[in-house]
Structures are given as C-alpha cells and as structure tokens.
mmCIF file of C-alpha atoms in Angstrom:
data_model
loop_
_atom_site.group_PDB
_atom_site.id
_atom_site.type_symbol
_atom_site.label_atom_id
_atom_site.label_comp_id
_atom_site.label_asym_id
_atom_site.label_seq_id
_atom_site.Cartn_x
_atom_site.Cartn_y
_atom_site.Cartn_z
ATOM 1 C CA MET A 1419 85.177 142.431 62.969
ATOM 2 C CA LYS A 1420 83.322 143.454 66.138
ATOM 3 C CA LYS A 1421 80.830 140.608 65.642
ATOM 4 C CA ASN A 1422 83.691 138.118 65.359
ATOM 5 C CA ASN A 1423 85.284 139.428 68.555
ATOM 6 C CA ARG A 1424 81.956 139.261 70.375
ATOM 7 C CA PHE A 1425 81.378 135.695 69.167
ATOM 8 C CA LEU A 1426 84.886 134.713 70.285
ATOM 9 C CA LYS A 1427 84.277 136.190 73.768
ATOM 10 C CA ILE A 1428 81.000 134.251 74.064
ATOM 11 C CA VAL A 1429 82.775 131.018 73.121
ATOM 12 C CA VAL A 1430 85.521 131.700 75.667
ATOM 13 C CA TYR A 1431 82.972 132.476 78.408
ATOM 14 C CA ILE A 1432 81.019 129.297 77.636
ATOM 15 C CA PHE A 1433 84.220 127.262 77.756
ATOM 16 C CA LEU A 1434 85.287 128.812 81.085
ATOM 17 C CA VAL A 1435 81.860 128.279 82.660
ATOM 18 C CA GLY A 1436 81.775 124.687 81.418
ATOM 19 C CA TYR A 1437 85.274 124.017 82.726
ATOM 20 C CA CYS A 1438 84.346 125.559 86.078
ATOM 21 C CA LEU A 1439 81.270 123.340 86.376
ATOM 22 C CA LEU A 1440 83.325 120.298 85.385
ATOM 23 C CA THR A 1441 85.871 121.109 88.102
ATOM 24 C CA VAL A 1442 83.340 121.864 90.834
ATOM 25 C CA ALA A 1443 80.995 118.936 90.085
ATOM 26 C CA PRO A 1444 83.123 116.171 91.730
ATOM 27 C CA PHE A 1445 83.607 118.273 94.870
ATOM 28 C CA LEU A 1446 79.883 119.048 95.010
ATOM 29 C CA TRP A 1447 79.111 115.348 94.498
ATOM 30 C CA SER A 1448 81.383 114.506 97.458
ATOM 31 C CA ILE A 1449 79.598 116.984 99.722
ATOM 32 C CA LEU A 1450 76.126 115.795 98.760
ATOM 33 C CA THR A 1451 77.072 112.110 98.970
ATOM 34 C CA SER A 1452 78.309 112.565 102.541
ATOM 35 C CA PHE A 1453 74.746 113.572 103.501
ATOM 36 C CA LYS A 1454 72.974 110.708 101.726
ATOM 37 C CA THR A 1455 71.651 107.585 103.397
ATOM 38 C CA THR A 1456 73.332 104.273 102.704
ATOM 39 C CA ALA A 1457 70.142 102.925 101.109
ATOM 40 C CA GLU A 1458 69.965 105.843 98.710
ATOM 41 C CA ILE A 1459 73.607 105.428 97.685
ATOM 42 C CA ALA A 1460 73.139 101.689 97.148
ATOM 43 C CA GLY A 1461 70.120 102.339 94.961
ATOM 44 C CA GLY A 1462 71.842 104.916 92.788
ATOM 45 C CA GLY A 1463 69.578 107.787 93.772
ATOM 46 C CA THR A 1464 69.703 111.328 92.448
ATOM 47 C CA PHE A 1465 72.481 113.917 92.477
ATOM 48 C CA PHE A 1466 70.905 115.681 95.474
ATOM 49 C CA PRO A 1467 70.011 113.718 98.639
ATOM 50 C CA GLU A 1468 66.374 112.705 98.936
ATOM 51 C CA THR A 1469 66.808 112.286 102.688
ATOM 52 C CA TRP A 1470 69.571 114.237 104.432
ATOM 53 C CA SER A 1471 71.567 112.086 106.858
ATOM 54 C CA LEU A 1472 74.530 112.666 109.215
ATOM 55 C CA LYS A 1473 75.264 108.975 109.665
ATOM 56 C CA GLY A 1474 78.515 109.224 107.708
ATOM 57 C CA TYR A 1475 79.852 111.926 110.019
ATOM 58 C CA GLU A 1476 78.648 110.066 113.108
ATOM 59 C CA THR A 1477 80.494 106.947 111.963
ATOM 60 C CA ILE A 1478 83.860 108.613 111.423
ATOM 61 C CA PHE A 1479 83.756 110.499 114.722
ATOM 62 C CA LYS A 1480 83.007 107.256 116.576
ATOM 63 C CA SER A 1481 86.280 105.875 115.185
ATOM 64 C CA GLN A 1482 89.815 107.184 115.855
ATOM 65 C CA PHE A 1483 89.286 109.986 113.358
ATOM 66 C CA LEU A 1484 89.849 112.821 115.849
ATOM 67 C CA GLN A 1485 93.092 111.165 117.007
ATOM 68 C CA TRP A 1486 94.270 110.947 113.411
ATOM 69 C CA ILE A 1487 93.474 114.632 112.879
ATOM 70 C CA PHE A 1488 95.441 115.537 116.017
ATOM 71 C CA ASN A 1489 98.385 113.413 114.824
ATOM 72 C CA SER A 1490 98.405 115.140 111.444
ATOM 73 C CA ILE A 1491 98.178 118.603 112.992
ATOM 74 C CA PHE A 1492 101.043 117.784 115.381
ATOM 75 C CA VAL A 1493 103.325 116.524 112.615
ATOM 76 C CA ALA A 1494 102.360 119.242 110.132
ATOM 77 C CA LEU A 1495 102.881 122.087 112.629
ATOM 78 C CA PHE A 1496 106.276 120.878 113.833
ATOM 79 C CA THR A 1497 107.452 120.140 110.300
ATOM 80 C CA THR A 1498 106.308 123.562 109.086
ATOM 81 C CA VAL A 1499 108.075 125.371 111.942
ATOM 82 C CA PHE A 1500 111.335 123.475 111.389
ATOM 83 C CA ASN A 1501 111.174 124.091 107.640
ATOM 84 C CA LEU A 1502 110.519 127.805 108.092
ATOM 85 C CA VAL A 1503 113.521 128.144 110.397
ATOM 86 C CA PHE A 1504 116.021 126.000 108.485
ATOM 87 C CA ASN A 1505 114.947 126.820 104.927
ATOM 88 C CA THR A 1506 114.873 130.551 105.613
ATOM 89 C CA MET A 1507 118.233 130.632 107.381
ATOM 90 C CA ALA A 1508 119.858 128.461 104.701
ATOM 91 C CA GLY A 1509 118.412 130.627 101.937
ATOM 92 C CA TYR A 1510 119.717 133.761 103.633
ATOM 93 C CA ALA A 1511 123.184 132.250 104.074
ATOM 94 C CA LEU A 1512 123.365 131.264 100.401
ATOM 95 C CA ALA A 1513 122.221 134.728 99.322
ATOM 96 C CA ARG A 1514 124.254 136.937 101.665
ATOM 97 C CA ILE A 1515 127.182 135.114 103.301
ATOM 98 C CA ASP A 1516 130.222 134.700 101.058
ATOM 99 C CA PHE A 1517 131.860 131.440 102.153
ATOM 100 C CA LYS A 1518 134.144 129.019 100.337
ATOM 101 C CA GLY A 1519 132.269 126.502 98.200
ATOM 102 C CA ARG A 1520 128.958 128.379 98.339
ATOM 103 C CA GLN A 1521 128.255 128.122 94.614
ATOM 104 C CA LEU A 1522 129.293 124.462 94.534
ATOM 105 C CA LEU A 1523 126.973 123.711 97.462
ATOM 106 C CA PHE A 1524 124.109 125.546 95.783
ATOM 107 C CA SER A 1525 124.654 123.660 92.515
ATOM 108 C CA ALA A 1526 124.704 120.334 94.379
ATOM 109 C CA MET A 1527 121.414 121.225 96.086
ATOM 110 C CA LEU A 1528 119.799 121.978 92.738
ATOM 111 C CA LEU A 1529 120.923 118.578 91.464
ATOM 112 C CA LEU A 1530 119.366 116.892 94.496
ATOM 113 C CA ILE A 1531 115.974 118.417 93.623
ATOM 114 C CA MET A 1532 115.971 116.299 90.461
ATOM 115 C CA ILE A 1533 116.202 113.023 92.417
ATOM 116 C CA PRO A 1534 112.713 111.458 92.821
ATOM 117 C CA SER A 1535 111.678 111.057 96.447
ATOM 118 C CA GLN A 1536 110.849 107.384 95.826
ATOM 119 C CA VAL A 1537 114.551 106.687 95.269
ATOM 120 C CA THR A 1538 115.433 107.767 98.807
ATOM 121 C CA MET A 1539 112.584 105.981 100.596
ATOM 122 C CA ILE A 1540 114.517 102.806 101.449
ATOM 123 C CA PRO A 1541 117.679 104.654 102.601
ATOM 124 C CA LEU A 1542 115.454 106.907 104.721
ATOM 125 C CA TYR A 1543 113.789 103.876 106.274
ATOM 126 C CA ILE A 1544 117.179 102.369 107.139
ATOM 127 C CA VAL A 1545 118.380 105.628 108.748
ATOM 128 C CA VAL A 1546 115.155 106.075 110.702
ATOM 129 C CA SER A 1547 115.291 102.456 111.836
ATOM 130 C CA LYS A 1548 118.900 102.799 113.002
ATOM 131 C CA ILE A 1549 118.084 105.783 115.217
ATOM 132 C CA GLY A 1550 114.991 104.091 116.655
ATOM 133 C CA LEU A 1551 112.259 106.332 115.292
ATOM 134 C CA ILE A 1552 110.171 103.712 113.493
ATOM 135 C CA ASP A 1553 106.471 103.953 114.419
ATOM 136 C CA SER A 1554 107.010 107.471 115.737
ATOM 137 C CA HIS A 1555 105.707 110.791 114.436
ATOM 138 C CA TRP A 1556 109.229 112.159 114.751
ATOM 139 C CA SER A 1557 110.279 109.853 111.913
ATOM 140 C CA ILE A 1558 108.169 111.942 109.531
ATOM 141 C CA ILE A 1559 109.219 115.254 111.091
ATOM 142 C CA PHE A 1560 112.910 114.285 111.036
ATOM 143 C CA THR A 1561 112.853 113.276 107.357
ATOM 144 C CA THR A 1562 110.794 116.294 106.221
ATOM 145 C CA MET A 1563 112.252 119.152 108.285
ATOM 146 C CA ILE A 1564 114.254 120.621 105.377
ATOM 147 C CA ASN A 1565 113.170 121.232 101.791
ATOM 148 C CA ILE A 1566 115.703 122.195 99.114
ATOM 149 C CA GLY A 1567 113.040 123.718 96.884
ATOM 150 C CA TYR A 1568 112.065 126.256 99.543
ATOM 151 C CA ILE A 1569 115.717 126.958 100.375
ATOM 152 C CA PHE A 1570 116.061 127.937 96.728
ATOM 153 C CA MET A 1571 112.917 130.060 96.918
ATOM 154 C CA MET A 1572 114.122 131.924 100.002
ATOM 155 C CA ARG A 1573 117.561 132.435 98.462
ATOM 156 C CA GLN A 1574 115.972 134.132 95.468
ATOM 157 C CA PHE A 1575 113.919 136.330 97.778
ATOM 158 C CA PHE A 1576 116.936 137.450 99.807
ATOM 159 C CA ILE A 1577 119.040 138.083 96.700
ATOM 160 C CA ASN A 1578 116.486 140.698 95.687
ATOM 161 C CA PHE A 1579 116.155 142.086 99.216
ATOM 162 C CA PRO A 1580 117.684 145.629 99.434
ATOM 163 C CA ARG A 1581 121.201 145.482 100.871
ATOM 164 C CA ASP A 1582 120.911 149.104 102.015
ATOM 165 C CA VAL A 1583 118.441 148.079 104.708
ATOM 166 C CA GLU A 1584 120.841 145.485 106.107
ATOM 167 C CA GLU A 1585 123.803 147.857 105.927
ATOM 168 C CA ALA A 1586 121.846 150.487 107.840
ATOM 169 C CA ALA A 1587 121.013 147.914 110.519
ATOM 170 C CA THR A 1588 124.693 146.939 110.773
ATOM 171 C CA MET A 1589 125.697 150.578 111.183
ATOM 172 C CA ASP A 1590 123.200 150.811 114.038
ATOM 173 C CA GLY A 1591 125.108 148.074 115.826
ATOM 174 C CA LEU A 1592 123.138 144.951 114.963
ATOM 175 C CA THR A 1593 124.994 141.687 114.448
ATOM 176 C CA ARG A 1594 124.363 139.349 111.524
ATOM 177 C CA PHE A 1595 121.821 137.402 113.588
ATOM 178 C CA GLY A 1596 120.241 140.604 114.871
ATOM 179 C CA THR A 1597 119.881 141.944 111.344
ATOM 180 C CA PHE A 1598 118.380 138.675 110.158
ATOM 181 C CA PHE A 1599 115.807 138.268 112.940
ATOM 182 C CA ARG A 1600 114.916 141.917 113.574
ATOM 183 C CA VAL A 1601 115.106 143.434 110.100
ATOM 184 C CA VAL A 1602 115.108 140.815 107.337
ATOM 185 C CA LEU A 1603 112.503 138.345 108.643
ATOM 186 C CA PRO A 1604 109.782 140.967 109.345
ATOM 187 C CA ASN A 1605 110.103 142.054 105.716
ATOM 188 C CA ALA A 1606 109.884 138.501 104.397
ATOM 189 C CA LYS A 1607 106.380 137.744 105.689
ATOM 190 C CA ALA A 1608 104.953 137.138 102.215
ATOM 191 C CA ALA A 1609 107.583 134.570 101.244
ATOM 192 C CA ILE A 1610 107.425 132.871 104.656
ATOM 193 C CA ALA A 1611 103.610 132.702 104.578
ATOM 194 C CA THR A 1612 103.666 131.200 101.090
ATOM 195 C CA GLN A 1613 106.236 128.652 102.180
ATOM 196 C CA SER A 1614 104.227 127.727 105.278
ATOM 197 C CA VAL A 1615 101.033 127.101 103.270
ATOM 198 C CA PHE A 1616 102.708 124.729 100.825
ATOM 199 C CA ILE A 1617 104.736 122.896 103.485
ATOM 200 C CA PHE A 1618 101.748 122.372 105.794
ATOM 201 C CA MET A 1619 99.602 121.212 102.892
ATOM 202 C CA GLY A 1620 102.331 118.853 101.656
ATOM 203 C CA VAL A 1621 102.768 117.214 105.061
ATOM 204 C CA TRP A 1622 99.016 117.078 105.650
ATOM 205 C CA ASN A 1623 98.503 115.211 102.369
ATOM 206 C CA GLU A 1624 101.608 113.000 102.713
ATOM 207 C CA PHE A 1625 100.820 109.314 102.394
ATOM 208 C CA MET A 1626 103.971 107.372 101.472
ATOM 209 C CA LYS A 1627 106.093 108.277 104.515
ATOM 210 C CA PRO A 1628 103.377 107.584 107.103
ATOM 211 C CA LEU A 1629 102.648 104.299 105.331
ATOM 212 C CA LEU A 1630 106.344 103.414 105.512
ATOM 213 C CA PHE A 1631 107.152 104.596 109.032
ATOM 214 C CA ILE A 1632 103.905 104.342 111.053
ATOM 215 C CA SER A 1633 102.206 101.033 111.848
ATOM 216 C CA SER A 1634 100.155 101.597 115.030
ATOM 217 C CA PRO A 1635 96.519 102.600 114.290
ATOM 218 C CA ASP A 1636 96.481 105.131 117.148
ATOM 219 C CA LYS A 1637 99.495 106.881 115.569
ATOM 220 C CA TYR A 1638 98.098 106.974 112.044
ATOM 221 C CA MET A 1639 98.258 110.200 110.089
ATOM 222 C CA LEU A 1640 94.943 111.308 108.610
ATOM 223 C CA THR A 1641 95.813 109.991 105.153
ATOM 224 C CA GLN A 1642 96.450 106.553 106.651
ATOM 225 C CA GLY A 1643 93.205 106.728 108.597
ATOM 226 C CA LEU A 1644 91.211 107.612 105.496
ATOM 227 C CA ASN A 1645 92.858 104.745 103.661
ATOM 228 C CA ALA A 1646 91.915 102.397 106.500
ATOM 229 C CA ILE A 1647 88.325 103.654 106.399
ATOM 230 C CA SER A 1648 88.137 103.167 102.640
ATOM 231 C CA LYS A 1649 89.310 99.569 103.042
ATOM 232 C CA THR A 1650 86.842 98.912 105.838
ATOM 233 C CA TYR A 1651 83.903 100.466 103.990
ATOM 234 C CA LYS A 1652 84.831 99.627 100.428
ATOM 235 C CA ASN A 1653 81.389 98.668 99.171
ATOM 236 C CA ALA A 1654 79.154 101.257 97.514
ATOM 237 C CA THR A 1655 76.787 101.528 100.475
ATOM 238 C CA GLN A 1656 79.453 103.206 102.648
ATOM 239 C CA TRP A 1657 80.514 106.057 100.366
ATOM 240 C CA ASP A 1658 78.816 108.447 102.770
ATOM 241 C CA VAL A 1659 81.415 107.536 105.443
ATOM 242 C CA ILE A 1660 84.343 107.866 103.034
ATOM 243 C CA MET A 1661 83.153 111.213 101.670
ATOM 244 C CA ALA A 1662 82.451 112.560 105.174
ATOM 245 C CA GLY A 1663 85.990 111.707 106.259
ATOM 246 C CA ALA A 1664 87.500 113.266 103.147
ATOM 247 C CA LEU A 1665 85.543 116.504 103.596
ATOM 248 C CA VAL A 1666 86.415 116.877 107.289
ATOM 249 C CA SER A 1667 90.082 116.323 106.428
ATOM 250 C CA ILE A 1668 90.244 119.420 104.204
ATOM 251 C CA ILE A 1669 88.909 121.817 106.874
ATOM 252 C CA PRO A 1670 92.341 122.594 108.445
ATOM 253 C CA ILE A 1671 93.819 123.304 105.005
ATOM 254 C CA PHE A 1672 90.874 125.545 104.186
ATOM 255 C CA ILE A 1673 91.309 127.477 107.454
ATOM 256 C CA LEU A 1674 95.045 127.861 106.859
ATOM 257 C CA TYR A 1675 94.430 129.192 103.363
ATOM 258 C CA ILE A 1676 91.932 131.753 104.651
ATOM 259 C CA VAL A 1677 94.391 132.945 107.310
ATOM 260 C CA MET A 1678 97.350 133.123 104.907
ATOM 261 C CA ASN A 1679 95.410 134.194 101.822
ATOM 262 C CA LYS A 1680 96.442 137.843 102.052
ATOM 263 C CA TYR A 1681 100.140 137.013 102.159
ATOM 264 C CA PHE A 1682 99.775 134.234 99.616
ATOM 265 C CA ILE A 1683 98.250 136.522 96.984
ATOM 266 C CA GLU A 1684 100.577 139.407 97.747
ATOM 267 C CA LYS A 1685 103.664 137.208 97.622
ATOM 268 C CA ASN A 1686 106.586 139.254 96.342
ATOM 269 C CA ASP A 1687 107.375 138.120 92.820
ATOM 270 C CA GLN A 1688 111.045 138.717 93.535
ATOM 271 C CA THR A 1689 111.246 135.024 94.444
ATOM 272 C CA ALA A 1690 110.656 134.203 90.782
ATOM 273 C CA GLY A 1691 113.918 135.734 89.659
ATOM 274 C CA ILE A 1692 117.035 133.647 89.278
ATOM 275 C CA LYS A 1693 120.416 135.247 89.786
#
C-alpha cells in the first residue's frame, strides 16, 4: 500500500513539473527571442541566443512606444480610481441601505452581467459619438468606470462586515458617509486591493474598446500599439521587436502585482459568500 502511494506521488510530481515546464516554456521563449538577432531568428537558430542583441528594444523605444505606455497608464489609473469609488459605494449601499426596490435593482444588475460585452459595443459607440468623445481616452474611461461584477463582490464583502463596528461609529456621532469613509473603507483594504488589481489589468489588456474608439496613432493604447507593431513587422525576422514590446508591456502589471500581492493573497474570503 505504501509503495502504491509513493508511486502515485511520484507520478503526480512528474505531471506537475511537466505542466510547469510546459507553461513556462512559451514565456521563456519570448524573453530569449527578444534578445536574438534578426539573422538568427530568420535562420531558425537555437532556443538560447547565440549572440545577445538589444536591437528589438532599441526599435520599439524609437517608435511611439513610450507614448502608448503613458496613454495606457493614464486610462488604467483613472478607470481604476473611478471603479474603486463607484463600485465600492454602490456595493455598500446595496448591502446596508434599505431603500425601495433594492432587491429588484440588484437582481437586474445580476441579469446584466450575463449580457456579452460585444452586444453593447455598437450602442456604446453611438453614445460616445453623440457626446463627442470619439478618439479620446475619456471614451474608454467613461464606458469602463463602473463594473457590475465588482459591485456584487463589494456587496458580498459588506454584507459580512460586522454591523457592531458601524453601530459603534454611529453612536460616536459619525454620519453614514463618515462611517463609510473613516471606519468601513479602512477595513476593506483587502477587497479594494483585489478589485484594483483586476480592474487595472483588465483595462491595461483591453483591445476592443481602444480599437473601436481611438484612431490617432499618438493616442493609441498599448494593445493597439503592439498590434500596429505586429502588422509592421509581421515577417519572421522581426519577432525580436514584437517580443520586446510584449515583454515591456507586462512590467507595469508585474509591479502592481508585487505591490498588491500581500492584500491579494490575504483577501477576505467573506466576498465569496452569497446572501
């Protein structure tokens, strides 16, 4: 019996190691390819660069790449801030404030989650066009500043938040807004940090909305810029440029994850409950 268990553990370990290598290999290939010369890539070459080159990185930084990064950071930061404010306040209202039609409103919001985003693209374009935001970064911010999924998440968090703490704050003379901003929010750091990571990452990787709303190259989001680079250098000899751009684009996400990692891992699992 012990031999069978030991054999099973070995098989599981081998499978996990193999799966890990299979997952990491494409990312490692991207890193190494970004340092290869164009001649080496064209000739097939080996997995590791024979001659290390920074030409790919030099090429992307000579383009509008830095401007595209700045555009993406601008849009992602503003969108994340607006989402944190509106989603958190809406979630708190649905969890704590007893108003007429609250349950009906919440049910309607849950139904809206089931509608694919592609269905609303054309109506969104018409609305954005009517208010004159086409070819503006605010078109993306305006249409992404609220997320029903995270309203739901914050509602579940606040439902499980101890009412005694809020009642004590009220007895001390705090208003509803005072209780929310001075007592509730400081204790919701884990949920807010988790929300911020996913929202920032979602906006950073967004491609359809920028493609629909933005047309000027100097206003491109990073995803648009990378797409433009891939079309410009679409032959095999320029994969070093494409891979260099892709790797640089993940640095902000990587930094954000490192900063928020503590809160992300320690996220209160109260948000998983449904009441």
